[in-house]
Amino acid sequence: MDVGDHAAESGHVPVMLDRVLTLLAPAVQITGRAPVYLDGTLGMGGHAEAMLRAHPGLRLIGLDRDTTALERSARRLAPFGDRVTLVHAVYDELPSVLDRLGVPAVDAALFDLGVSSPQLDEAGRGFAYSYDAPLDMRMDRTQSLTAAEVVNGYPPAELARILREYGEERFAQRIASAIAREREHTPLDSTRRLADLVRTSIPAATRRTGGNPAKRTFQALRIEVNGELDTWRRALPAALAALPVGGRIVVLSYHSLEDRITKQVLAAQVADTTPPDLPVPLPGHQPRFRLLTRGAELPTDGETATNPRAGSVRLRAAERVREAT
Ligand SMILES: C[S@@+](CC[C@H](N)C(=O)[O-])C[C@H]1O[C@@H](n2cnc3c(N)ncnc32)[C@H](O)[C@@H]1O
C-alpha cells in the first residue's frame, strides 16, 4: 500500500498527493536532527498525515486560520503525538509563529491554497452558491469582516473593482450596480439572493453558457473577505526565507491570481541578478532557488476524474540552492 492509499482510506484524498510527497522527500531525508515540515494550510491534515507516515522522524508545524479545521486535524493527527504542533494563524504570520516556537528554519513547506472541501460543503459557512446560507465566507470565524458586510457596505465602485480584479468578471459594473440598487431596499443577506441577483443582472445569452454565473462573484467576495491575495503575497517570501539550502517548497494554487503571485515570487528568486554588462555572474547575485517544476504542473486526467477539486489545481515547487545574503 502506498502512502496515498492511507489518505484514501480516511475518505479524503489530498490533491496531487503522490507528487507532493515525491517533491518534498529529498528535503526531509536529513540526518543528525529531526527534519521540520511546515504545512501552511493544514485543512483536514491529509497531506500532513501522509508526510508524517512517510518520514518517521519528521516534525510537523501545521497552520490554519480555521479553528474547525484545526480541531478536526488535531483528532486525525493525534496518533503522531508530540511530533505535531498545530497553530491557529494566518500564514503570513509565519515569522512570528516560528519565532514563538523557537524554530529557526523549516526543511520542507507545503501551501495548498484556498478553501477546503469541508468549508465549501458546510452550507452554513456561505462559501457556496449552491446552498442557501447567510453571506459569511470567513475562513476564520473569529475575524469580523463577512461577505454580507462587503456586499452591503462597500461603495459600488469598490465592489465593481473587486468583482473585476478578483473574479475576472466582465459584467462587474452591472452586477455592482444591481447590488447597490437592491440593498437600498433590503440588505442582501443570503447566498441564494445574491446568486439570483447575479444571474438576473447579466445578459440573458451569457446565463446559458459557462457554468453558474455566480461563480466569479463568489470567488471575488471570498478573496476580499479573507484578504487571500495580500496574505499570500506576504506569506510566500516569508516561507522561502525560512528554508535552508536544500529546503523545498510546494504550492498548489486553484485560481490564476494566486498562481500568478507564486510564479512571480519564485521567478525573482531563481533569477541571476548580476548586471547584464558584467562578464561573470557575481556571487551575491546568483539564484537563491531553483525551480523543481517546468511551468505549472497539472494533475493527471485520472485524478481530475475522481477528485473534482483537483480540476483547477496548478502545482509549482522550488528548492533553495544558496543562502540569502
Ligand atoms: C485546500 S485546504 C488544505 C487541505 C489540506 N492540504 C489537506 O490535505 O487536508 C486549505 C486550508 O487552508 C486554510 N487557509 C487558507 N488560507 C489561509 C491563510 N491565509 N492562513 C492560514 N490558513 C489558510 C483554509 O482554512 C483551509 O483549511
CSV table of N, CA and C and ligand atoms in Angstrom, one decimal, residues 12-15 39-48 63-66 69 76 89-92 110 112-117 119 139-140 226-228 231-232 252 254 309, ligand 1:
chain,number,residue,atom,x,y,z
A,12,HIS,N,-10.7,11.0,2.4
A,12,HIS,CA,-10.4,12.3,1.9
A,12,HIS,C,-9.1,12.2,1.2
A,13,VAL,N,-9.1,12.5,-0.1
A,13,VAL,CA,-7.9,12.3,-0.9
A,13,VAL,C,-7.2,13.7,-1.2
A,14,PRO,N,-6.1,14.0,-0.6
A,14,PRO,CA,-5.4,15.3,-0.8
A,14,PRO,C,-5.0,15.4,-2.3
A,15,VAL,N,-5.0,16.6,-2.7
A,15,VAL,CA,-4.8,16.9,-4.1
A,15,VAL,C,-3.3,16.6,-4.5
A,39,ASP,N,3.3,22.8,7.2
A,39,ASP,CA,2.1,22.7,6.4
A,39,ASP,C,1.3,24.0,6.7
A,40,GLY,N,1.4,25.0,5.7
A,40,GLY,CA,0.9,26.3,6.0
A,40,GLY,C,-0.6,26.4,5.8
A,41,THR,N,-1.2,25.3,5.3
A,41,THR,CA,-2.7,25.2,5.1
A,41,THR,C,-3.2,23.8,5.5
A,42,LEU,N,-3.2,23.6,6.7
A,42,LEU,CA,-3.3,22.2,7.2
A,42,LEU,C,-4.7,21.6,6.8
A,43,GLY,N,-5.8,22.3,6.8
A,43,GLY,CA,-7.1,21.8,6.4
A,43,GLY,C,-7.4,20.5,7.2
A,44,MET,N,-7.8,19.5,6.4
A,44,MET,CA,-8.1,18.2,7.0
A,44,MET,C,-6.9,17.4,7.5
A,45,GLY,N,-5.7,17.9,7.2
A,45,GLY,CA,-4.5,17.2,7.6
A,45,GLY,C,-4.1,16.1,6.7
A,46,GLY,N,-4.7,16.0,5.5
A,46,GLY,CA,-4.4,14.9,4.6
A,46,GLY,C,-3.0,14.8,4.1
A,47,HIS,N,-2.4,15.9,3.6
A,47,HIS,CA,-1.0,15.9,3.2
A,47,HIS,C,-0.1,15.7,4.4
A,48,ALA,N,-0.5,16.4,5.5
A,48,ALA,CA,0.3,16.3,6.7
A,48,ALA,C,0.4,14.9,7.2
A,63,LEU,N,-0.3,25.0,10.2
A,63,LEU,CA,-1.1,26.3,10.4
A,63,LEU,C,-2.4,26.2,9.7
A,64,ASP,N,-3.4,26.8,10.3
A,64,ASP,CA,-4.7,27.0,9.6
A,64,ASP,C,-5.4,28.2,10.3
A,65,ARG,N,-6.1,29.0,9.5
A,65,ARG,CA,-6.8,30.1,10.1
A,65,ARG,C,-8.2,29.7,10.6
A,66,ASP,N,-8.6,28.5,10.2
A,66,ASP,CA,-9.9,28.0,10.5
A,66,ASP,C,-9.8,27.1,11.8
A,69,ALA,N,-11.1,23.5,11.2
A,69,ALA,CA,-10.1,22.6,10.5
A,69,ALA,C,-9.0,22.1,11.5
A,76,ARG,N,-7.3,13.8,13.9
A,76,ARG,CA,-6.7,12.9,12.9
A,76,ARG,C,-5.2,12.6,13.2
A,89,ALA,N,-3.4,30.4,13.0
A,89,ALA,CA,-2.7,31.5,12.5
A,89,ALA,C,-3.0,31.7,11.0
A,90,VAL,N,-2.9,33.0,10.5
A,90,VAL,CA,-3.0,33.3,9.1
A,90,VAL,C,-1.5,33.0,8.6
A,91,TYR,N,-1.4,32.5,7.4
A,91,TYR,CA,0.0,32.0,7.1
A,91,TYR,C,1.0,33.2,6.9
A,92,ASP,N,0.6,34.4,6.8
A,92,ASP,CA,1.6,35.5,6.7
A,92,ASP,C,2.1,35.8,8.1
A,110,LEU,N,4.6,23.2,2.5
A,110,LEU,CA,3.5,23.0,1.6
A,110,LEU,C,2.5,24.0,1.8
A,112,ASP,N,-1.3,24.6,0.3
A,112,ASP,CA,-2.4,24.0,-0.6
A,112,ASP,C,-3.5,25.1,-0.4
A,113,LEU,N,-3.5,26.1,-1.3
A,113,LEU,CA,-4.2,27.3,-1.1
A,113,LEU,C,-5.7,27.2,-1.2
A,114,GLY,N,-6.3,28.3,-0.7
A,114,GLY,CA,-7.8,28.4,-0.9
A,114,GLY,C,-8.6,27.7,0.2
A,115,VAL,N,-9.9,27.5,-0.2
A,115,VAL,CA,-10.8,26.9,0.8
A,115,VAL,C,-10.7,25.3,0.7
A,116,SER,N,-11.2,24.7,1.7
A,116,SER,CA,-11.1,23.2,1.8
A,116,SER,C,-12.5,22.7,1.4
A,117,SER,N,-12.6,21.4,1.0
A,117,SER,CA,-13.9,20.8,0.7
A,117,SER,C,-14.8,20.9,1.8
A,119,GLN,N,-15.1,23.3,4.1
A,119,GLN,CA,-15.6,24.6,4.1
A,119,GLN,C,-16.6,24.9,3.0
A,139,MET,N,-13.0,32.3,6.4
A,139,MET,CA,-12.3,31.0,6.7
A,139,MET,C,-12.1,31.0,8.2
A,140,ASP,N,-11.8,32.1,8.8
A,140,ASP,CA,-11.5,32.3,10.2
A,140,ASP,C,-12.7,33.0,10.8
A,226,ASN,N,-11.3,37.3,2.9
A,226,ASN,CA,-10.2,36.6,3.5
A,226,ASN,C,-8.8,37.2,3.2
A,227,GLY,N,-8.9,38.3,2.4
A,227,GLY,CA,-7.6,39.0,2.1
A,227,GLY,C,-6.6,38.0,1.4
A,228,GLU,N,-7.1,37.1,0.6
A,228,GLU,CA,-6.3,36.0,0.2
A,228,GLU,C,-5.1,36.4,-0.6
A,231,THR,N,-2.4,38.3,1.7
A,231,THR,CA,-1.7,37.4,2.7
A,231,THR,C,-0.7,36.5,2.0
A,232,TRP,N,-1.1,36.0,0.8
A,232,TRP,CA,-0.3,35.1,0.0
A,232,TRP,C,1.0,35.8,-0.4
A,252,LEU,N,0.2,24.6,-4.2
A,252,LEU,CA,-0.9,24.2,-5.0
A,252,LEU,C,-1.9,25.4,-5.1
A,254,TYR,N,-5.3,27.4,-7.0
A,254,TYR,CA,-6.6,27.0,-7.6
A,254,TYR,C,-7.2,28.0,-8.5
A,309,ARG,N,-12.2,18.6,-7.1
A,309,ARG,CA,-11.4,19.7,-6.5
A,309,ARG,C,-10.1,19.9,-7.2
B,1,LIG,C1,-7.3,23.3,0.5
B,1,LIG,S1,-7.3,23.3,2.2
B,1,LIG,C2,-6.0,22.3,2.6
B,1,LIG,C3,-6.2,20.8,2.6
B,1,LIG,C4,-5.0,20.0,3.1
B,1,LIG,N1,-3.9,20.1,2.3
B,1,LIG,C5,-5.4,18.6,3.4
B,1,LIG,O1,-4.8,17.7,2.9
B,1,LIG,O2,-6.4,18.4,4.1
B,1,LIG,C6,-6.8,24.9,2.6
B,1,LIG,C7,-6.8,25.2,4.0
B,1,LIG,O3,-6.0,26.4,4.2
B,1,LIG,C8,-6.6,27.2,5.1
B,1,LIG,N2,-6.2,28.6,4.7
B,1,LIG,C9,-6.5,29.3,3.6
B,1,LIG,N3,-5.9,30.5,3.7
B,1,LIG,C10,-5.2,30.5,4.8
B,1,LIG,C11,-4.3,31.5,5.4
B,1,LIG,N4,-4.1,32.7,4.8
B,1,LIG,N5,-3.7,31.2,6.5
B,1,LIG,C12,-3.9,30.0,7.1
B,1,LIG,N6,-4.7,29.1,6.7
B,1,LIG,C13,-5.3,29.3,5.5
B,1,LIG,C14,-8.1,27.0,5.0
B,1,LIG,O4,-8.8,27.4,6.1
B,1,LIG,C15,-8.2,25.5,4.6
B,1,LIG,O5,-8.4,24.8,5.8
